[in-house]
Amino acid sequence: MKNQHYKTEQDIFFPSLVMEKQSISHGWRMLFFLLVISISYSCKKEVNTGIDYNLITEQRILEISEQASISDEDIAILERLNAQVTNKNMKSSYADMIEGVKLIKILIEKFNKLRTDYDINFKEFHAQLQEEIKHVTDKLPRKAKMIKELETALLNYNTDEIEFLELVLTRGSLAFFLSKNFNIKPIEGKPNRYLRADIERVDSLRVNFHHYDEKPGMSANVIRHFKGLKYLETSSKVETVWDFNHLKNLETLVLNIDRSPKVWELKIDQLHKLKHLELEGNNGTSPFGEEIDFTNKYPLLETLVLPNPVTKILTKLLLPNKPHLKTLRISNRDGFQKMKRFVIEGKSIKNGAYHFEFGSADNTEVEEVRLIGFNYSINDNGVSVSPSSSFLDDNDDGMLSIKKLFLKDISTSTLYLHNIKLDEFVTENTAFGLDVVNNDSKYMQFTDISYPIGTTFDWFNISRTTILRFSKILVGNKPLAYSVVDQLLQNKQNPETLTYIEVGGFADYPNKTLDLSRFKNLELIYINTVIKGVQVLEKIILHKSLEGVRKPIHKNGRGVPAPNVTLEYKE
């Protein structure tokens, strides 16, 4: 029978065998066929049954676990080998060992950091490694070796020494500070050297070399040794780049910037435990530039202090979602003349001045003012939003434009809004006129304000107010009807508390009469009775108890008694 598969020389090809069709006998063909079958069967047997994956997988796991470094490919090889294991118990055991190898891979990198990275807090990092190594299975001998290595590293750490300059120890008083506050002495016979373990247990430090011949980097070189600090205060020479990120446990940083260079950088973005950030000084420059954005930073922040050199150049101050913020002292000496966005979101901000002034001749529009969580304090002066003096000096009758004013969760004695035009105004859960220790005045002022169309005054509660100023109000560019103010006055629950009232800018008094007879304790009354030469008010009705008592009624607040106004008294 003719074999159609052997027509040409090219039809058969083996790596080292080329046979010509004419020279192959029938016997040789049969022998070759049997040989091929034998080799194929042998190879198949070696792949499927010749390798003991149960044994080789364990051997390879142990070998890789002992390597100086372990790669991702090493892990992949082990997982492929374990996939071939047929014994279920062994397969599960090897999977546990492979997880241990993965942990060892990570631990090798961390052990190298423990040995070489001086900026870490050794004791904390050492304790962390001790915990992590517990999760490695005991089936891997490398675990016991790593535990022994940790013990050796700790012994070496306990004998490590740190040397300080004599200038720092003596004239800088570091030796006295360590001895008095932490009972830490220098190594015997080595007056300038201390044990590293002692230095790293110091949790508070004050470094001030400004009275001495301080060299560049001197303070930073001292501070870097104190890895366990929770409190740091320094008024020393500011570095061009001052990096505090290695102080992972730092909770309080008090930094005087008077001796800062023209351009410098403050690195604190990794201080996730920071609670108190206080920058001090009337000179120097800001490390933040024109923007401070603490979005998703410093979640535990309780105190923020910013001096005038920092605030005067700000265009943005963003402190969203700061539920722990209690103390806020940000200098407003000259107003926030460049500010465009001002966002402070706290929960119980109680300590500080809340008088926020914005704008200038060059900055007549603010994009957003967002205030949340301001509560009254012992020396409460309330919340104030108004233009800066720089703006008012160049805009006698103008209003500062604020695109959005948002007030939420605010409870203070006073609310002061003045000379502002609002495109959007939102209030939620606000209360003013609260009783405050050492401050009998409960003040509410709304003067020279343009509210957006649709604004209502349901949120406006003057029940506890003692001083009320409410004049020149626009809503949707139209004068507010006096009936709205009158309704607020009539709804005041305890009228006897109101002692001062100023009302002006209204031209629609009913019958040109203002009835204030509910308020029997009024002491000062400022009423604008004339608008653009037109008398808009002719009669004021006061409580009967005020009859015969001199109660000044002034025109435009200039101390001039209002002419042609009749006073009437009734119960």
CSV table of C-alpha atoms in Angstrom, one decimal, residues 39-450:
chain,number,residue,atom,x,y,z
A,39,ILE,CA,10.0,8.0,23.6
A,40,SER,CA,6.6,9.7,23.7
A,41,TYR,CA,5.3,7.4,26.4
A,42,SER,CA,8.5,7.9,28.4
A,43,CYS,CA,8.1,11.7,28.3
A,44,LYS,CA,4.5,11.6,29.2
A,45,LYS,CA,5.2,9.4,32.2
A,46,GLU,CA,7.9,11.8,33.4
A,47,VAL,CA,5.6,14.8,33.3
A,48,ASN,CA,2.6,13.2,34.9
A,49,THR,CA,4.1,10.7,37.3
A,50,GLY,CA,7.8,11.1,37.4
A,51,ILE,CA,7.9,14.4,39.5
A,52,ASP,CA,6.9,14.3,43.2
A,53,TYR,CA,5.3,17.7,43.6
A,54,ASN,CA,4.5,16.9,47.2
A,55,LEU,CA,8.2,16.8,48.0
A,56,ILE,CA,9.6,19.4,45.6
A,57,THR,CA,7.1,22.1,46.6
A,58,GLU,CA,8.2,21.9,50.2
A,59,GLN,CA,11.9,22.0,49.3
A,60,ARG,CA,11.4,25.0,47.1
A,61,ILE,CA,9.4,26.9,49.7
A,62,LEU,CA,12.2,26.4,52.3
A,63,GLU,CA,14.9,27.4,49.8
A,64,ILE,CA,13.2,30.6,48.8
A,65,SER,CA,12.3,31.6,52.3
A,66,GLU,CA,16.0,31.6,53.2
A,67,GLN,CA,17.0,34.0,50.3
A,68,ALA,CA,18.4,37.4,51.0
A,69,SER,CA,15.7,38.9,48.9
A,70,ILE,CA,12.5,37.4,47.5
A,71,SER,CA,10.8,38.6,44.3
A,72,ASP,CA,7.3,38.4,43.1
A,73,GLU,CA,8.3,35.8,40.5
A,74,ASP,CA,9.6,33.6,43.4
A,75,ILE,CA,6.2,33.8,45.0
A,76,ALA,CA,4.5,32.9,41.6
A,77,ILE,CA,6.8,29.9,41.2
A,78,LEU,CA,5.8,28.6,44.6
A,79,GLU,CA,2.1,29.0,43.9
A,80,ARG,CA,2.4,27.2,40.5
A,81,LEU,CA,4.2,24.3,42.2
A,82,ASN,CA,1.5,24.1,44.9
A,83,ALA,CA,-1.2,24.0,42.3
A,84,GLN,CA,0.3,20.6,41.2
A,85,VAL,CA,0.2,19.1,44.7
A,86,THR,CA,-2.4,16.3,44.9
A,87,ASN,CA,-2.4,15.7,48.6
A,88,LYS,CA,-5.1,18.0,50.1
A,89,ASN,CA,-3.5,18.3,53.5
A,90,MET,CA,-0.1,19.0,52.1
A,91,LYS,CA,-1.6,21.5,49.7
A,92,SER,CA,-3.2,23.4,52.6
A,93,SER,CA,0.0,23.3,54.6
A,94,TYR,CA,2.1,24.6,51.7
A,95,ALA,CA,-0.4,27.4,51.1
A,96,ASP,CA,0.2,28.5,54.7
A,97,MET,CA,3.9,28.4,54.2
A,98,ILE,CA,3.7,30.4,51.0
A,99,GLU,CA,1.8,33.1,52.9
A,100,GLY,CA,4.6,33.1,55.4
A,101,VAL,CA,7.1,33.6,52.6
A,102,LYS,CA,5.1,36.6,51.4
A,103,LEU,CA,5.3,38.1,54.9
A,104,ILE,CA,9.1,37.4,55.0
A,105,LYS,CA,9.5,39.2,51.7
A,106,ILE,CA,7.9,42.3,53.3
A,107,LEU,CA,9.8,41.8,56.5
A,108,ILE,CA,13.2,41.6,54.7
A,109,GLU,CA,12.6,45.1,53.3
A,110,LYS,CA,11.6,46.4,56.8
A,111,PHE,CA,14.6,44.8,58.5
A,112,ASN,CA,16.8,46.7,56.0
A,113,LYS,CA,15.0,49.9,57.0
A,114,LEU,CA,15.5,49.2,60.7
A,115,ARG,CA,19.2,48.8,60.1
A,116,THR,CA,19.8,51.8,57.7
A,117,ASP,CA,17.0,54.4,58.3
A,118,TYR,CA,18.1,56.6,61.2
A,119,ASP,CA,15.1,58.8,61.0
A,120,ILE,CA,12.6,56.1,62.1
A,121,ASN,CA,11.5,55.8,65.7
A,122,PHE,CA,13.5,52.6,66.4
A,123,LYS,CA,11.6,51.3,69.4
A,124,GLU,CA,8.2,51.7,67.7
A,125,PHE,CA,9.4,50.2,64.5
A,126,HIS,CA,11.1,47.3,66.4
A,127,ALA,CA,7.8,46.6,68.3
A,128,GLN,CA,5.9,46.7,65.0
A,129,LEU,CA,8.2,44.1,63.5
A,130,GLN,CA,7.9,41.9,66.5
A,131,GLU,CA,4.1,41.9,66.1
A,132,GLU,CA,4.3,41.3,62.3
A,133,ILE,CA,6.7,38.4,62.5
A,134,LYS,CA,4.3,36.5,64.8
A,135,HIS,CA,2.0,36.0,61.8
A,136,VAL,CA,4.7,33.9,60.0
A,137,THR,CA,4.2,30.2,60.3
A,138,ASP,CA,6.5,28.3,62.6
A,139,LYS,CA,7.0,25.8,59.7
A,140,LEU,CA,9.6,28.2,58.2
A,141,PRO,CA,13.0,28.1,60.0
A,142,ARG,CA,13.6,31.7,58.8
A,143,LYS,CA,11.1,32.9,61.4
A,144,ALA,CA,13.3,31.9,64.3
A,145,LYS,CA,16.3,33.5,62.6
A,146,MET,CA,14.5,36.8,62.1
A,147,ILE,CA,13.4,36.8,65.8
A,148,LYS,CA,17.0,36.4,66.8
A,149,GLU,CA,18.0,39.2,64.4
A,150,LEU,CA,15.5,41.5,66.1
A,151,GLU,CA,17.0,40.7,69.5
A,152,THR,CA,20.5,41.5,68.2
A,153,ALA,CA,19.3,44.8,66.7
A,154,LEU,CA,17.7,45.8,70.0
A,155,LEU,CA,20.9,45.1,71.9
A,156,ASN,CA,22.8,47.2,69.4
A,157,TYR,CA,20.3,50.0,69.7
A,158,ASN,CA,20.6,50.1,73.5
A,159,THR,CA,24.3,50.9,73.2
A,160,ASP,CA,24.1,53.3,70.3
A,161,GLU,CA,25.4,56.8,71.1
A,162,ILE,CA,24.4,60.3,70.0
A,163,GLU,CA,26.8,63.2,70.2
A,164,PHE,CA,25.7,66.8,70.6
A,165,LEU,CA,27.7,70.0,70.2
A,166,GLU,CA,28.9,71.5,73.4
A,167,LEU,CA,27.3,74.8,72.3
A,168,VAL,CA,23.9,73.0,72.2
A,169,LEU,CA,24.4,71.3,75.5
A,170,THR,CA,25.6,74.3,77.5
A,171,ARG,CA,24.7,77.6,76.0
A,172,GLY,CA,21.6,76.1,74.5
A,173,SER,CA,20.7,74.5,77.8
A,174,LEU,CA,19.9,71.1,76.3
A,175,ALA,CA,21.9,69.2,79.0
A,176,PHE,CA,20.0,71.0,81.8
A,177,PHE,CA,16.7,70.4,80.1
A,178,LEU,CA,17.3,66.7,79.7
A,179,SER,CA,18.5,66.3,83.3
A,180,LYS,CA,15.7,68.3,84.9
A,181,ASN,CA,12.7,67.0,82.9
A,182,PHE,CA,13.7,63.4,82.1
A,183,ASN,CA,16.6,62.6,84.4
A,184,ILE,CA,18.8,61.9,81.4
A,185,LYS,CA,22.5,62.2,81.9
A,186,PRO,CA,25.4,61.9,79.5
A,187,ILE,CA,27.4,58.7,79.2
A,188,GLU,CA,29.9,58.5,82.0
A,189,GLY,CA,33.2,59.9,80.8
A,190,LYS,CA,31.6,61.2,77.6
A,191,PRO,CA,30.0,64.6,78.5
A,192,ASN,CA,28.8,65.3,75.0
A,193,ARG,CA,27.4,61.8,74.3
A,194,TYR,CA,24.0,60.3,75.2
A,195,LEU,CA,22.4,56.9,74.7
A,196,ARG,CA,20.2,56.9,71.7
A,197,ALA,CA,17.6,54.9,73.7
A,198,ASP,CA,17.4,57.7,76.3
A,199,ILE,CA,17.1,60.5,73.7
A,200,GLU,CA,14.3,58.8,71.8
A,201,ARG,CA,12.1,58.5,74.9
A,202,VAL,CA,11.9,62.3,75.3
A,203,ASP,CA,8.4,63.3,74.3
A,204,SER,CA,8.6,67.1,74.6
A,205,LEU,CA,11.3,69.6,73.6
A,206,ARG,CA,12.0,73.3,73.4
A,207,VAL,CA,14.8,74.3,71.2
A,208,ASN,CA,15.8,78.0,71.2
A,209,PHE,CA,19.2,79.1,70.1
A,210,HIS,CA,18.3,82.6,68.8
A,211,HIS,CA,20.4,84.3,71.5
A,212,TYR,CA,23.6,82.5,70.4
A,213,ASP,CA,25.8,82.1,67.4
A,214,GLU,CA,23.4,79.7,65.7
A,215,LYS,CA,24.8,78.0,62.6
A,216,PRO,CA,22.6,76.9,59.7
A,217,GLY,CA,21.0,73.5,60.4
A,218,MET,CA,21.9,73.5,64.1
A,219,SER,CA,18.4,73.2,65.4
A,220,ALA,CA,17.3,70.7,62.8
A,221,ASN,CA,20.3,68.5,63.5
A,222,VAL,CA,19.3,68.5,67.2
A,223,ILE,CA,15.6,67.8,66.7
A,224,ARG,CA,16.2,64.9,64.3
A,225,HIS,CA,17.5,62.7,67.1
A,226,PHE,CA,14.3,63.0,69.2
A,227,LYS,CA,12.1,60.5,67.4
A,228,GLY,CA,9.5,60.2,70.2
A,229,LEU,CA,8.5,63.8,70.4
A,230,LYS,CA,4.8,64.7,71.0
A,231,TYR,CA,5.5,68.4,71.7
A,232,LEU,CA,8.0,70.6,70.0
A,233,GLU,CA,8.5,74.3,70.4
A,234,THR,CA,11.3,76.3,68.7
A,235,SER,CA,12.0,79.9,67.9
A,236,SER,CA,15.4,79.1,66.3
A,237,LYS,CA,16.6,80.0,62.9
A,238,VAL,CA,14.2,78.6,60.3
A,239,GLU,CA,15.8,76.4,57.7
A,240,THR,CA,15.1,76.8,53.9
A,241,VAL,CA,13.4,73.4,54.1
A,242,TRP,CA,12.3,72.4,57.6
A,243,ASP,CA,11.0,68.8,57.5
A,244,PHE,CA,9.2,67.5,60.6
A,245,ASN,CA,7.6,64.5,58.9
A,246,HIS,CA,9.9,62.0,60.7
A,247,LEU,CA,8.3,63.0,64.0
A,248,LYS,CA,5.4,60.6,63.5
A,249,ASN,CA,4.0,61.0,67.0
A,250,LEU,CA,4.1,64.8,67.0
A,251,GLU,CA,0.9,66.3,68.4
A,252,THR,CA,1.9,69.9,69.0
A,253,LEU,CA,4.2,72.1,66.9
A,254,VAL,CA,4.9,75.7,68.0
A,255,LEU,CA,7.1,77.4,65.5
A,256,ASN,CA,8.3,81.1,65.5
A,257,ILE,CA,8.9,82.3,62.0
A,258,ASP,CA,10.5,85.6,62.8
A,259,ARG,CA,13.9,84.3,61.6
A,260,SER,CA,12.7,82.7,58.4
A,261,PRO,CA,14.3,83.2,55.0
A,262,LYS,CA,12.4,84.9,52.2
A,263,VAL,CA,11.5,81.5,50.7
A,264,TRP,CA,11.2,78.4,52.8
A,265,GLU,CA,9.2,75.2,53.0
A,266,LEU,CA,7.5,73.6,56.0
A,267,LYS,CA,7.0,69.8,55.6
A,268,ILE,CA,4.4,68.5,58.0
A,269,ASP,CA,2.0,66.7,55.6
A,270,GLN,CA,2.8,63.3,57.2
A,271,LEU,CA,2.0,64.3,60.7
A,272,HIS,CA,-1.3,62.5,61.0
A,273,LYS,CA,-1.4,62.8,64.8
A,274,LEU,CA,-1.0,66.6,64.8
A,275,LYS,CA,-3.5,68.4,67.0
A,276,HIS,CA,-2.0,71.8,67.6
A,277,LEU,CA,-0.3,73.9,65.0
A,278,GLU,CA,0.9,77.3,66.2
A,279,LEU,CA,2.9,79.6,64.0
A,280,GLU,CA,4.1,82.8,65.8
A,281,GLY,CA,5.9,86.0,64.9
A,282,ASN,CA,5.3,89.4,63.5
A,283,ASN,CA,8.1,89.2,60.9
A,284,GLY,CA,9.4,86.6,58.6
A,285,THR,CA,7.6,85.0,55.7
A,286,SER,CA,4.9,82.3,55.2
A,287,PRO,CA,5.9,78.7,54.3
A,288,PHE,CA,2.5,78.2,52.7
A,289,GLY,CA,2.5,80.9,50.0
A,290,GLU,CA,-0.9,82.2,49.0
A,291,GLU,CA,-2.9,79.0,49.8
A,292,ILE,CA,-3.5,76.9,52.9
A,293,ASP,CA,-5.5,73.8,52.0
A,294,PHE,CA,-5.9,71.3,54.8
A,295,THR,CA,-8.4,69.2,53.0
A,296,ASN,CA,-8.0,65.6,54.1
A,297,LYS,CA,-5.1,66.6,56.3
A,298,TYR,CA,-4.7,66.7,60.1
A,299,PRO,CA,-8.0,65.1,61.1
A,300,LEU,CA,-7.3,65.5,64.8
A,301,LEU,CA,-6.5,69.3,64.5
A,302,GLU,CA,-7.7,71.2,67.6
A,303,THR,CA,-5.7,74.4,67.5
A,304,LEU,CA,-4.6,76.6,64.6
A,305,VAL,CA,-2.7,79.8,65.1
A,306,LEU,CA,-1.6,81.8,62.1
A,307,PRO,CA,0.2,85.2,62.4
A,308,ASN,CA,-0.1,88.2,60.2
A,309,PRO,CA,2.9,87.4,57.9
A,310,VAL,CA,1.0,84.2,56.9
A,311,THR,CA,-2.6,85.5,56.6
A,312,LYS,CA,-2.0,88.8,54.9
A,313,ILE,CA,-1.1,87.1,51.6
A,314,LEU,CA,-3.6,84.3,51.6
A,315,THR,CA,-6.1,83.9,48.7
A,316,LYS,CA,-7.4,80.6,50.1
A,317,LEU,CA,-7.8,79.2,53.6
A,318,LEU,CA,-9.5,75.8,53.5
A,319,LEU,CA,-10.2,73.9,56.7
A,320,PRO,CA,-13.0,71.5,55.8
A,321,ASN,CA,-14.2,68.7,58.1
A,322,LYS,CA,-12.3,69.6,61.2
A,323,PRO,CA,-14.6,68.2,63.9
A,324,HIS,CA,-12.0,68.6,66.7
A,325,LEU,CA,-11.1,72.2,66.0
A,326,LYS,CA,-11.6,74.3,69.2
A,327,THR,CA,-9.1,77.2,69.1
A,328,LEU,CA,-8.7,79.4,66.0
A,329,ARG,CA,-6.5,82.4,66.2
A,330,ILE,CA,-5.8,83.7,62.7
A,331,SER,CA,-4.5,87.3,62.5
A,332,ASN,CA,-6.9,89.7,60.9
A,333,ARG,CA,-5.0,92.8,61.7
A,334,ASP,CA,-5.2,94.2,58.2
A,335,GLY,CA,-8.1,92.1,57.0
A,336,PHE,CA,-7.8,89.2,54.5
A,337,GLN,CA,-7.3,91.6,51.6
A,338,LYS,CA,-6.5,88.9,49.0
A,339,MET,CA,-8.9,86.2,50.2
A,340,LYS,CA,-11.1,84.5,47.7
A,341,ARG,CA,-12.2,81.3,49.5
A,342,PHE,CA,-12.5,81.1,53.3
A,343,VAL,CA,-13.7,77.8,54.6
A,344,ILE,CA,-13.7,76.8,58.3
A,345,GLU,CA,-15.7,73.7,59.2
A,346,GLY,CA,-15.5,72.8,62.9
A,347,LYS,CA,-17.9,71.4,65.5
A,348,SER,CA,-17.2,73.4,68.6
A,349,ILE,CA,-14.9,76.3,67.9
A,350,LYS,CA,-14.9,78.4,71.1
A,351,ASN,CA,-11.6,80.1,71.7
A,352,GLY,CA,-10.6,83.0,69.4
A,353,ALA,CA,-11.7,86.1,67.6
A,354,TYR,CA,-14.2,85.5,64.9
A,355,HIS,CA,-14.1,88.9,63.2
A,356,PHE,CA,-13.4,88.2,59.5
A,357,GLU,CA,-12.8,91.1,57.2
A,358,PHE,CA,-12.2,90.7,53.5
A,359,GLY,CA,-11.4,92.7,50.4
A,360,SER,CA,-9.4,95.6,49.2
A,361,ALA,CA,-9.3,98.1,46.4
A,362,ASP,CA,-8.0,95.3,44.2
A,363,ASN,CA,-10.1,92.6,45.5
A,364,THR,CA,-13.8,93.5,45.5
A,365,GLU,CA,-15.3,90.0,45.2
A,366,VAL,CA,-15.0,87.0,47.4
A,367,GLU,CA,-16.0,83.6,46.0
A,368,GLU,CA,-17.0,81.8,49.3
A,369,VAL,CA,-17.2,82.3,53.0
A,370,ARG,CA,-18.2,79.2,54.8
A,371,LEU,CA,-18.4,79.1,58.6
A,372,ILE,CA,-19.5,76.0,60.5
A,373,GLY,CA,-19.4,75.1,64.2
A,374,PHE,CA,-18.6,78.4,66.0
A,375,ASN,CA,-19.8,78.4,69.6
A,376,TYR,CA,-19.8,81.1,72.2
A,377,SER,CA,-16.9,81.3,74.7
A,378,ILE,CA,-16.0,83.2,77.9
A,379,ASN,CA,-14.8,86.2,75.9
A,380,ASP,CA,-17.2,85.8,73.1
A,381,ASN,CA,-17.4,88.6,70.6
A,382,GLY,CA,-19.5,86.7,68.2
A,383,VAL,CA,-19.1,86.2,64.4
A,384,SER,CA,-18.5,89.1,62.1
A,385,VAL,CA,-18.3,89.2,58.3
A,386,SER,CA,-17.5,92.6,56.7
A,387,PRO,CA,-15.2,94.4,54.4
A,388,SER,CA,-11.7,95.3,55.5
A,389,SER,CA,-10.8,98.9,56.2
A,390,SER,CA,-8.7,98.9,53.0
A,391,PHE,CA,-11.8,98.1,51.0
A,392,LEU,CA,-13.9,100.7,52.8
A,393,ASP,CA,-11.3,103.4,52.3
A,394,ASP,CA,-11.6,103.1,48.5
A,395,ASN,CA,-15.3,102.2,48.3
A,396,ASP,CA,-17.2,104.8,50.4
A,397,ASP,CA,-20.6,103.6,49.5
A,398,GLY,CA,-19.8,100.3,47.8
A,399,MET,CA,-20.5,96.8,49.1
A,400,LEU,CA,-18.1,93.9,49.1
A,401,SER,CA,-19.4,91.1,46.9
A,402,ILE,CA,-19.5,87.6,48.4
A,403,LYS,CA,-20.7,85.0,46.0
A,404,LYS,CA,-21.8,82.6,48.7
A,405,LEU,CA,-22.1,83.1,52.5
A,406,PHE,CA,-22.8,79.8,54.4
A,407,LEU,CA,-23.4,79.8,58.1
A,408,LYS,CA,-24.2,76.6,60.0
A,409,ASP,CA,-24.2,75.3,63.6
A,410,ILE,CA,-23.3,78.7,65.0
A,411,SER,CA,-24.3,79.8,68.5
A,412,THR,CA,-22.8,83.0,69.7
A,413,SER,CA,-23.8,86.2,71.4
A,414,THR,CA,-23.3,88.4,68.3
A,415,LEU,CA,-23.7,88.3,64.6
A,416,TYR,CA,-22.4,91.2,62.6
A,417,LEU,CA,-22.9,91.5,58.9
A,418,HIS,CA,-22.1,94.8,57.2
A,419,ASN,CA,-21.5,96.3,53.8
A,420,ILE,CA,-21.8,93.1,51.8
A,421,LYS,CA,-23.6,92.0,48.7
A,422,LEU,CA,-24.6,88.3,48.8
A,423,ASP,CA,-25.4,86.3,45.7
A,424,GLU,CA,-26.2,83.2,47.8
A,425,PHE,CA,-26.9,83.2,51.5
A,426,VAL,CA,-27.6,80.0,53.5
A,427,THR,CA,-28.1,79.5,57.2
A,428,GLU,CA,-28.6,76.2,59.1
A,429,ASN,CA,-29.0,75.7,62.8
A,430,THR,CA,-27.9,79.2,63.9
A,431,ALA,CA,-28.6,80.9,67.2
A,432,PHE,CA,-27.5,84.4,68.4
A,433,GLY,CA,-27.8,86.5,71.4
A,434,LEU,CA,-26.6,83.8,73.8
A,435,ASP,CA,-25.7,84.7,77.4
A,436,VAL,CA,-22.0,85.1,77.8
A,437,VAL,CA,-19.9,85.5,80.9
A,438,ASN,CA,-18.2,89.0,81.2
A,439,ASN,CA,-20.3,90.3,78.2
A,440,ASP,CA,-23.8,91.6,78.8
A,441,SER,CA,-24.2,92.7,75.3
A,442,LYS,CA,-25.9,90.4,72.8
A,443,TYR,CA,-25.5,92.1,69.5
A,444,MET,CA,-27.1,91.6,66.1
A,445,GLN,CA,-26.2,94.0,63.3
A,446,PHE,CA,-27.4,93.8,59.7
A,447,THR,CA,-26.6,97.0,58.0
A,448,ASP,CA,-25.9,97.9,54.4
A,449,ILE,CA,-26.5,94.4,53.1
A,450,SER,CA,-27.9,93.2,49.8
